PDB file of C-alpha atoms in Angstrom:
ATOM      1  CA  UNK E   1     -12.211  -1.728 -16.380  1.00  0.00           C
ATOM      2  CA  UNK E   2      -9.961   1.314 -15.448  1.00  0.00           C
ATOM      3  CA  UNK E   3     -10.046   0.586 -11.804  1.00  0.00           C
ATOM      4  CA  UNK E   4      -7.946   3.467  -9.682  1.00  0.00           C
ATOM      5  CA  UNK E   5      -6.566   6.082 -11.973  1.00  0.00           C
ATOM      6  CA  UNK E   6      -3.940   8.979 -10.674  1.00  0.00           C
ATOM      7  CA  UNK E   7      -3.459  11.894 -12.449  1.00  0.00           C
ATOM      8  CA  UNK E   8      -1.101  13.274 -13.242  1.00  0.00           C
ATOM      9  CA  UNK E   9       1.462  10.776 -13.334  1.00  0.00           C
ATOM     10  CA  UNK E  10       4.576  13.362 -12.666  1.00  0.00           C
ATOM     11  CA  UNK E  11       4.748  16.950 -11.368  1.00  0.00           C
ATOM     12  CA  UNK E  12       7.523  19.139 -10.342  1.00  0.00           C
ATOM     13  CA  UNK E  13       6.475  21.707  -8.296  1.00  0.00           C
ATOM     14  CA  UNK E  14       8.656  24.737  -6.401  1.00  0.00           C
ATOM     15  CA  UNK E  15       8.023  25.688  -2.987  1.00  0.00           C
ATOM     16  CA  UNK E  16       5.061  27.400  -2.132  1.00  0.00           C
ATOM     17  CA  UNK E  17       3.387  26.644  -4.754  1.00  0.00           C
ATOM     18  CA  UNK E  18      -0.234  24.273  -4.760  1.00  0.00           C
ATOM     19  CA  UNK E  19      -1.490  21.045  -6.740  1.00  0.00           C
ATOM     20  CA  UNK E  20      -4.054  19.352  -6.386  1.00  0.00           C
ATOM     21  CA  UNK E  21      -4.023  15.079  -7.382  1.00  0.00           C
ATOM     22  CA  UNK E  22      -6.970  13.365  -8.465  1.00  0.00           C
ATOM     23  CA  UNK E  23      -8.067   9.893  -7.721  1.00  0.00           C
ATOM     24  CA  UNK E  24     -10.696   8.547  -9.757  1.00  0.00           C
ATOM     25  CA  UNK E  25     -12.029   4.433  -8.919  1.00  0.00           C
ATOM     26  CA  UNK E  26     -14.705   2.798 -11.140  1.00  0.00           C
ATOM     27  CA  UNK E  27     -15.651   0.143  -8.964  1.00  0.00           C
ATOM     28  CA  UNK E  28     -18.217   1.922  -6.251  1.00  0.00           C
ATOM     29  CA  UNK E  29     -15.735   1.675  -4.215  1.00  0.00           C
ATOM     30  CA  UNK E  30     -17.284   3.145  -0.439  1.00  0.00           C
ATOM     31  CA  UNK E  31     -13.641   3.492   1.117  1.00  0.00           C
ATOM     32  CA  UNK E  32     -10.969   5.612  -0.670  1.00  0.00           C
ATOM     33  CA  UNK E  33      -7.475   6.571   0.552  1.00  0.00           C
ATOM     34  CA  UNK E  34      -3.962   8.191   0.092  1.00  0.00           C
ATOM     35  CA  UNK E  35      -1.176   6.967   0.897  1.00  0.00           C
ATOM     36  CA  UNK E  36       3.007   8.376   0.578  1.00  0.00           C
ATOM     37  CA  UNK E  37       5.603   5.850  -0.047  1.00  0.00           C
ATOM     38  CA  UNK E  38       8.960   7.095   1.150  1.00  0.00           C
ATOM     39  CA  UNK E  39      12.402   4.501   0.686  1.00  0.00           C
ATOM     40  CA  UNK E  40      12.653   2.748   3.943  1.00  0.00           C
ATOM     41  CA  UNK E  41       9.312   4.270   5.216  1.00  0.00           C
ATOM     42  CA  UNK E  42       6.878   1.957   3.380  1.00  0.00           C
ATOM     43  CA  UNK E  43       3.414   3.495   2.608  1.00  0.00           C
ATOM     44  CA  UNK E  44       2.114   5.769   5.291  1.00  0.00           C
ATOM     45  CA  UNK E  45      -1.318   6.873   5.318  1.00  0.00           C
ATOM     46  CA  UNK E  46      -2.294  10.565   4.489  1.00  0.00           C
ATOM     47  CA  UNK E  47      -6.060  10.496   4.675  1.00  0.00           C
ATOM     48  CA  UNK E  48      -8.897   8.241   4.041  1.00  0.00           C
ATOM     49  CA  UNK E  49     -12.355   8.627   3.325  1.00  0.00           C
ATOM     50  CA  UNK E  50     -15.373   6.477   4.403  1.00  0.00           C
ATOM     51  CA  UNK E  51     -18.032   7.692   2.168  1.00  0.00           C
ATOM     52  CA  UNK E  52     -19.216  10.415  -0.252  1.00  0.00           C
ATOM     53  CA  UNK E  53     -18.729  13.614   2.118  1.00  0.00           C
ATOM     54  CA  UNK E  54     -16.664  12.215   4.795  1.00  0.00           C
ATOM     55  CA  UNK E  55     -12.917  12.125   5.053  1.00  0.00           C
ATOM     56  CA  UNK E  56     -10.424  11.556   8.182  1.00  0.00           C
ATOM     57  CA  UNK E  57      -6.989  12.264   8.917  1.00  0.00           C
ATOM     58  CA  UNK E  58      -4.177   9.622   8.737  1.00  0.00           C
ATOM     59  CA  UNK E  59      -0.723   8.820  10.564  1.00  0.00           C
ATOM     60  CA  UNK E  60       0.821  12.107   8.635  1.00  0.00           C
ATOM     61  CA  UNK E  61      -1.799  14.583   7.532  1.00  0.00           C
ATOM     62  CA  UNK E  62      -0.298  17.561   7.987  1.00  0.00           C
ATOM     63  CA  UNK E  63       0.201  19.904   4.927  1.00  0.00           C
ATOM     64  CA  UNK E  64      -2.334  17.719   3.254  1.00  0.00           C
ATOM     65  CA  UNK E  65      -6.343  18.628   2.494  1.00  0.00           C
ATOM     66  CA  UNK E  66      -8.893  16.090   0.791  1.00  0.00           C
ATOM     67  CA  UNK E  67     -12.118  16.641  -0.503  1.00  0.00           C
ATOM     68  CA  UNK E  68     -14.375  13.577  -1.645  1.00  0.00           C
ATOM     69  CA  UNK E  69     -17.454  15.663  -3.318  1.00  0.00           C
ATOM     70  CA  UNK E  70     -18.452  12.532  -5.233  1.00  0.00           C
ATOM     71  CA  UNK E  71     -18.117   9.220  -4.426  1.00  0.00           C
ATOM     72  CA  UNK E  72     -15.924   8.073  -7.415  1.00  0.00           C
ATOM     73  CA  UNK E  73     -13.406  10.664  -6.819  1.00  0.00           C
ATOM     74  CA  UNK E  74     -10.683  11.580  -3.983  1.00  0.00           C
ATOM     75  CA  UNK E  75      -8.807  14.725  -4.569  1.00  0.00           C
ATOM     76  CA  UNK E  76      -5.187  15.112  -2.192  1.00  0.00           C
ATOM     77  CA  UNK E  77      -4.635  18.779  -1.956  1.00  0.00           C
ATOM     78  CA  UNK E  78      -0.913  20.757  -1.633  1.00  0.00           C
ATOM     79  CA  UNK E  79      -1.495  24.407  -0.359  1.00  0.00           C
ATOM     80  CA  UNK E  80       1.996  25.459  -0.535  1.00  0.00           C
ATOM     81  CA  UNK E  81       4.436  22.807  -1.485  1.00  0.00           C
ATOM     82  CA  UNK E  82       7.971  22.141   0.957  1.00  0.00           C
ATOM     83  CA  UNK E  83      10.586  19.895  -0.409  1.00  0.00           C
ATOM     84  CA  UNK E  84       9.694  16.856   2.727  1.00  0.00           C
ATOM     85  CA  UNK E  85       6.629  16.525   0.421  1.00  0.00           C
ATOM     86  CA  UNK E  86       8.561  14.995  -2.130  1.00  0.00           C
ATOM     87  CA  UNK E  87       7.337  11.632  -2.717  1.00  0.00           C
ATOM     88  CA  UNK E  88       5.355   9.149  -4.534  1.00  0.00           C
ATOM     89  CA  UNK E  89       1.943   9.257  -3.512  1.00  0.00           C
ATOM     90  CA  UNK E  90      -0.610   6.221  -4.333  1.00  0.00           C
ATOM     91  CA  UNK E  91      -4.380   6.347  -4.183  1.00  0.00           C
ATOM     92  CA  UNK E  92      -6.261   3.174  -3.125  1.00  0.00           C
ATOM     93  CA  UNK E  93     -10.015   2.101  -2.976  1.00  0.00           C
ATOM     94  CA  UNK E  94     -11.979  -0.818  -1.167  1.00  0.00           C
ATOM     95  CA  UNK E  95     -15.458  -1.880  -1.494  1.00  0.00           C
ATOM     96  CA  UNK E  96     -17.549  -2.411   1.946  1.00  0.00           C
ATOM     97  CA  UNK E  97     -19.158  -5.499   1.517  1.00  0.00           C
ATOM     98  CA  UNK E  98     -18.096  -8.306   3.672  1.00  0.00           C
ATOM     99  CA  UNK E  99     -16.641 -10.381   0.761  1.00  0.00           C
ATOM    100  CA  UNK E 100     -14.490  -7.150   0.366  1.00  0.00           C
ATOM    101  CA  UNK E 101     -11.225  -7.629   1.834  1.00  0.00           C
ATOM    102  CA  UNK E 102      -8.247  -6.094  -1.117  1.00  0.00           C
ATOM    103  CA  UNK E 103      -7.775  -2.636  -1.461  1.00  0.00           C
ATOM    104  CA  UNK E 104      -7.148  -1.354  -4.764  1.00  0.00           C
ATOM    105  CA  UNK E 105      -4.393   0.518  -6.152  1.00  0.00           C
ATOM    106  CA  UNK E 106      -3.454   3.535  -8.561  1.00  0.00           C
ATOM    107  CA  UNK E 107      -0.360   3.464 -10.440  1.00  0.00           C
ATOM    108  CA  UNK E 108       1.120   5.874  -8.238  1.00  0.00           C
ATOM    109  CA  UNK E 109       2.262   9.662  -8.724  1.00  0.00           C
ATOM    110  CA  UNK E 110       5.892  11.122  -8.380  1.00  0.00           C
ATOM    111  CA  UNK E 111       6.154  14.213  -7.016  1.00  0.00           C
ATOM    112  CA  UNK E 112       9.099  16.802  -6.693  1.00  0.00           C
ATOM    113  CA  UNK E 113       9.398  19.786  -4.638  1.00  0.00           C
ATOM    114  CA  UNK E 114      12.431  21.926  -5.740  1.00  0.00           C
TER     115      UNK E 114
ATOM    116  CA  UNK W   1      -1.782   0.777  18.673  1.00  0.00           C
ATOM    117  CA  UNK W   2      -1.458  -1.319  15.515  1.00  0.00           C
ATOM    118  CA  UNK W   3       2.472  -1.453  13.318  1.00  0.00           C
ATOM    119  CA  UNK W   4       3.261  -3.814  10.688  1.00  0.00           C
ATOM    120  CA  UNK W   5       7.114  -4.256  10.792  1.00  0.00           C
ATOM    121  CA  UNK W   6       9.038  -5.618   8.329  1.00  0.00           C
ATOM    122  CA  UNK W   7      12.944  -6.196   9.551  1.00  0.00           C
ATOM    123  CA  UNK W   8      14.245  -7.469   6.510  1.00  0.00           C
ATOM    124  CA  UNK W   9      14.743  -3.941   4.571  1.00  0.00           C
ATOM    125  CA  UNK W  10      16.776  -5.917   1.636  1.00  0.00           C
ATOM    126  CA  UNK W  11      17.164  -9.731   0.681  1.00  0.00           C
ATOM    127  CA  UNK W  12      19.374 -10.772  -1.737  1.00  0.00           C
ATOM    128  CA  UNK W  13      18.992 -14.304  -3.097  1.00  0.00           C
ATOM    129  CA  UNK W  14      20.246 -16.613  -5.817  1.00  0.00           C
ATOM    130  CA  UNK W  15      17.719 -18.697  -8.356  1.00  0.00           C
ATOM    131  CA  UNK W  16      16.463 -21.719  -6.126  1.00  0.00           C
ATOM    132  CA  UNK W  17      17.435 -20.762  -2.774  1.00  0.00           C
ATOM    133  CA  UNK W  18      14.511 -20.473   0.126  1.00  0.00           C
ATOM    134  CA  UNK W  19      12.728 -17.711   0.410  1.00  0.00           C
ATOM    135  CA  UNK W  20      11.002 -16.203   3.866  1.00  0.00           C
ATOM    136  CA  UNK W  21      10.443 -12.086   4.602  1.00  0.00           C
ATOM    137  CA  UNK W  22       9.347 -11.540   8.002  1.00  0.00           C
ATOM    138  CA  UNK W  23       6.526  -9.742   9.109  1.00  0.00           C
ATOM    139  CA  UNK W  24       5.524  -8.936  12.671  1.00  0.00           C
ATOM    140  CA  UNK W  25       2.235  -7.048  13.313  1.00  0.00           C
ATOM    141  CA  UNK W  26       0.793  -5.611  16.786  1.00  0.00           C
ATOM    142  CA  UNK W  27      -3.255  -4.623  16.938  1.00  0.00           C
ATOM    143  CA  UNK W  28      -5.413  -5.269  19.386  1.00  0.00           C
ATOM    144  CA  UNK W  29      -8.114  -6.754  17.844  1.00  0.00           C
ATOM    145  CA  UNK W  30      -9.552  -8.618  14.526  1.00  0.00           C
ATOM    146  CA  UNK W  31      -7.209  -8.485  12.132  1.00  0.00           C
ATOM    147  CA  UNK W  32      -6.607  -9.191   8.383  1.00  0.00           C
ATOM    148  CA  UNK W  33      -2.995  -9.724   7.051  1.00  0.00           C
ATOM    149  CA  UNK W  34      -2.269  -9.193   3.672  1.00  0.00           C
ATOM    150  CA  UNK W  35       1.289  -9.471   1.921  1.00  0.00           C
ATOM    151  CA  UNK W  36       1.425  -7.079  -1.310  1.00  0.00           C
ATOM    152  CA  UNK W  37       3.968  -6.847  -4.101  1.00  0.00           C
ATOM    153  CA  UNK W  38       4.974  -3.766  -6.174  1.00  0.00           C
ATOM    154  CA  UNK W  39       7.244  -4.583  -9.132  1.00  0.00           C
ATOM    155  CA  UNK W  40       9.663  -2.107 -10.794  1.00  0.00           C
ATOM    156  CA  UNK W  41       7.781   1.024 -11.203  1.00  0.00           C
ATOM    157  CA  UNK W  42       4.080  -0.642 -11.302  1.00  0.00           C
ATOM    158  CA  UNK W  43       1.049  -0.643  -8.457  1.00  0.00           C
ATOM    159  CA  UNK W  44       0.726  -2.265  -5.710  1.00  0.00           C
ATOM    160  CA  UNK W  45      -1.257  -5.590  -6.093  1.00  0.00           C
ATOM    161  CA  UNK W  46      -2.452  -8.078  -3.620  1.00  0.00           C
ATOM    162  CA  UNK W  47      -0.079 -11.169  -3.576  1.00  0.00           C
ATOM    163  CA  UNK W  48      -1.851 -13.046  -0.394  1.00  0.00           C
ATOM    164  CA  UNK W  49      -4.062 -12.549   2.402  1.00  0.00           C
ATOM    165  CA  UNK W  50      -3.779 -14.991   5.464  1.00  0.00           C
ATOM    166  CA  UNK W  51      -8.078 -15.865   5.711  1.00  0.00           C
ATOM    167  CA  UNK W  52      -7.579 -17.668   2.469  1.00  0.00           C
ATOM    168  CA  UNK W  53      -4.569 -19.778   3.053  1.00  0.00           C
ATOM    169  CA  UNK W  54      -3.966 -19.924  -0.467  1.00  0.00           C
ATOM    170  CA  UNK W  55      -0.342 -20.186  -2.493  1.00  0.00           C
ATOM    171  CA  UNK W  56       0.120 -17.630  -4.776  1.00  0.00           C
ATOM    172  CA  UNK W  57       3.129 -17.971  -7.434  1.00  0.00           C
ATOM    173  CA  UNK W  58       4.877 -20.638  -5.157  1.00  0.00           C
ATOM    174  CA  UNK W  59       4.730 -17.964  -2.135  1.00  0.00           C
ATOM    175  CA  UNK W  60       2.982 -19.015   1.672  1.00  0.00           C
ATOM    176  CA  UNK W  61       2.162 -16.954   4.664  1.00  0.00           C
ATOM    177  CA  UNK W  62       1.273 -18.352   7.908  1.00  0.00           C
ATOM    178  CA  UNK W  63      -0.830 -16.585  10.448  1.00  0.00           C
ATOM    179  CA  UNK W  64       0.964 -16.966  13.890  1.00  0.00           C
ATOM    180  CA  UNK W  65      -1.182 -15.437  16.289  1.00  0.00           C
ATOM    181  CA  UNK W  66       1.301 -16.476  19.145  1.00  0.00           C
ATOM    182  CA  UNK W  67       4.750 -15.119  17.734  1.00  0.00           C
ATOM    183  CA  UNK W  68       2.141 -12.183  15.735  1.00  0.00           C
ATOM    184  CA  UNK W  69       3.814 -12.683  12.481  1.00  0.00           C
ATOM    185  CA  UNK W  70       2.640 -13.509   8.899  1.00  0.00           C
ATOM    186  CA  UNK W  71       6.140 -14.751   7.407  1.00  0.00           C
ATOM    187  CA  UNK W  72       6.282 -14.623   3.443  1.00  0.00           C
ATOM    188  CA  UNK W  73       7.645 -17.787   1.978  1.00  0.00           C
ATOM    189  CA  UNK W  74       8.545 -19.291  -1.262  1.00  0.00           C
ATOM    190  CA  UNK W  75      10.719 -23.097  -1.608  1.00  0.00           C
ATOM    191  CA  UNK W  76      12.558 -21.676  -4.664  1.00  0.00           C
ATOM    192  CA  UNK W  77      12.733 -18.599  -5.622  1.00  0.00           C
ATOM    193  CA  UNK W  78      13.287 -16.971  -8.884  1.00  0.00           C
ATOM    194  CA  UNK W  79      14.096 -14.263 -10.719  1.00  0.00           C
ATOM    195  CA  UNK W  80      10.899 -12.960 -11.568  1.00  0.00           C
ATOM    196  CA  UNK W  81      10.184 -12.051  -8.146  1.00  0.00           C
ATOM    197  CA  UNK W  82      12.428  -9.516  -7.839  1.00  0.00           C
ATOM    198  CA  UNK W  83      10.204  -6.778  -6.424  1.00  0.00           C
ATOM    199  CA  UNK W  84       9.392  -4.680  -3.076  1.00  0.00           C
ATOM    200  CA  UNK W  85       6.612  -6.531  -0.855  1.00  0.00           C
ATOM    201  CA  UNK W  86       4.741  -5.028   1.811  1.00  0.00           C
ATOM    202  CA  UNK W  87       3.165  -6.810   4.820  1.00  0.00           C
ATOM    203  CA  UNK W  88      -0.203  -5.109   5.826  1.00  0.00           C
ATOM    204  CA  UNK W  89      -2.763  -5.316   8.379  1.00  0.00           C
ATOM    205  CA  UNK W  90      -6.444  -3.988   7.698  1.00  0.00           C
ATOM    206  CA  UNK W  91      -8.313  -2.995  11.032  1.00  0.00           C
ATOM    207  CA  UNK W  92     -11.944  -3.380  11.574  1.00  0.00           C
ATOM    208  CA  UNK W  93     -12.329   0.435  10.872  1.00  0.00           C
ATOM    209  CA  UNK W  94     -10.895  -0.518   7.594  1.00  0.00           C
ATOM    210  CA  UNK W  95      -7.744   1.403   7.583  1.00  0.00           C
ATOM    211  CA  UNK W  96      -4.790  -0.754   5.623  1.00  0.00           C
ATOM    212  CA  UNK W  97      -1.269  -0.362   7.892  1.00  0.00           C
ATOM    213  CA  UNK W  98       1.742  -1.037   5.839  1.00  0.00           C
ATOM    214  CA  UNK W  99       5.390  -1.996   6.538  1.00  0.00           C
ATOM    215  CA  UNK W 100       8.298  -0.391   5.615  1.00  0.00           C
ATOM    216  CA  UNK W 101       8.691  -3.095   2.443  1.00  0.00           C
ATOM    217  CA  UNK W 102      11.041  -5.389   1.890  1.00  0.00           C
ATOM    218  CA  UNK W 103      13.426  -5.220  -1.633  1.00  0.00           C
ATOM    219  CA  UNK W 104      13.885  -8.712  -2.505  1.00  0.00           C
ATOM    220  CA  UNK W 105      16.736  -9.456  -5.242  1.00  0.00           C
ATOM    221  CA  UNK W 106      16.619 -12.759  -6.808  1.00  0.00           C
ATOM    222  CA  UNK W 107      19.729 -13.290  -8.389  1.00  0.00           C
ATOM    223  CA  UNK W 108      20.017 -15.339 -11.454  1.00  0.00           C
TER     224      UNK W 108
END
C-alpha cells in the first residue's frame, strides 16, 4: 500500500521557468491537498480539492494552479517559477467517511528556484 | 477565523526531563485537534488526535476548550523524539490548519 506518492522528489528550477508536481493517493481518498512548509512558517495551505473536478484556493494560492482530472491524482502547477517559491511542498489526502478523521501524507518535495 | 499557534518554536531537553509543547487554537465552531510529528527528513504522520484521548509513545494532549489549547505532553522524554511536531485543527469543511511546528531536541 503506496499511500500518497510525490514526484519528483527534488527539482531545481530557474526563474521563469514551469513544473508541474504530481500527487498520486491509493486509498479513494475524496479530499486531496497541498500544502508549503517554510522554517518558522509551519505548513500553509496552497489548494485543496473536494472531489474529482473540484478544487479551491488556500491561505497562499497565488502563483499556484491545480488540476484534479481524476480522482486519484492532484497535480500543483508552477507557471513561471520566482525564488519565494522555494520550498518543500507536501501533498496530503483524507477519506470522507465519518470514521475518517487523519489526513495522509506524501514524503514531501524540495524545491529550488535559482 | 481559525489559527493554530504554536509559541514554543524550539525546545531543548535532556533524557528524562518533562515534556509539554503548547498549542493554542481559535475557530469558531466544531473542531478536531490533531498533534503530528515529522522526523528528520520523513512525512508527516499522525501522533494524536484529542476525540480519542489515547497515549501515543508516552505523549498526552488535553482538549481545553476554556484556555483553547491542546498541550503536547510526555513524563520523560527521550531521545528518539527528537523531531518537529505540528498542532492542527481540521474544520468541518475539512480543511487541516497547521502551526508553525515546534523543533523539539531531546538531549541524551
Amino acid at each position: 500500500n503506496a499511500g500518497v506518492t510525490q514526484t519528483p522528489k527534488f527539482r531545481v528550477l530557474k526563474t521563469g521557468q514551469s513544473m508541474t508536481l504530481l500527487c498520486a493517493q491509493d486509498m479513494n481518498h475524496e479530499y486531496m491537498y497541498w500544502y508549503r512548509q517554510d522554517p518558522g512558517m509551519g505548513l500553509r495551505l496552497i489548494h485543496y480539492s473536494v472531489g474529482e473536478g473540484t478544487t479551491a484556493k488556500g491561505e497562499v494560492p497565488d502563483g499556484y494552479n491545480v488540476s484534479r482530472l481524476k480522482k486519484q491524482n492532484f497535480l500543483l502547477g508552477l507557471e513561471s517559477a520566482a525564488p519565494s517559491q522555494t520550498s518543500v511542498y507536501f501533498c496530503a489526502s483524507k477519506g470522507a467517511s465519518s470514521g475518517d478523521f487523519e489526513a495522509f501524507f506524501g514524503q514531501g518535495t524540495r524545491l529550488t528556484v535559482v | 477565523a481559525q489559527s493554530v499557534s504554536q509559541h514554543n518554536h524550539h525546545v531543548i531537553l535532556s533524557e528524562a526531563a518533562s515534556l509539554e509543547l503548547g498549542c493554542n487554537y481559535s475557530y469558531g465552531g466544531t473542531v478536531n485537534l490533531f498533534w503530528y510529528v515529522q522526523y528528520s527528513r520523513q512525512r508527516l504522520q499522525l501522533l494524536l488526535r484529542h476525540i480519542s484521548r489515547e497515549s501515543i509513545k508516552g505523549f498526552t494532549a488535553d482538549l481545553n476548550k476554556g484556555e483553547t489549547s491542546f498541550h503536547l505532553k510526555k513524563p520523560f522524554a527521550q531521545e528518539e523524539d527528537s523531531a518537529m511536531y505540528y498542532c492542527a485543527l481540521s474544520s468541518v469543511f475539512n480543511k487541516f490548519y497547521f502551526g508553525s511546528g515546534t523543533k523539539l531536541n531531546v538531549k541524551p
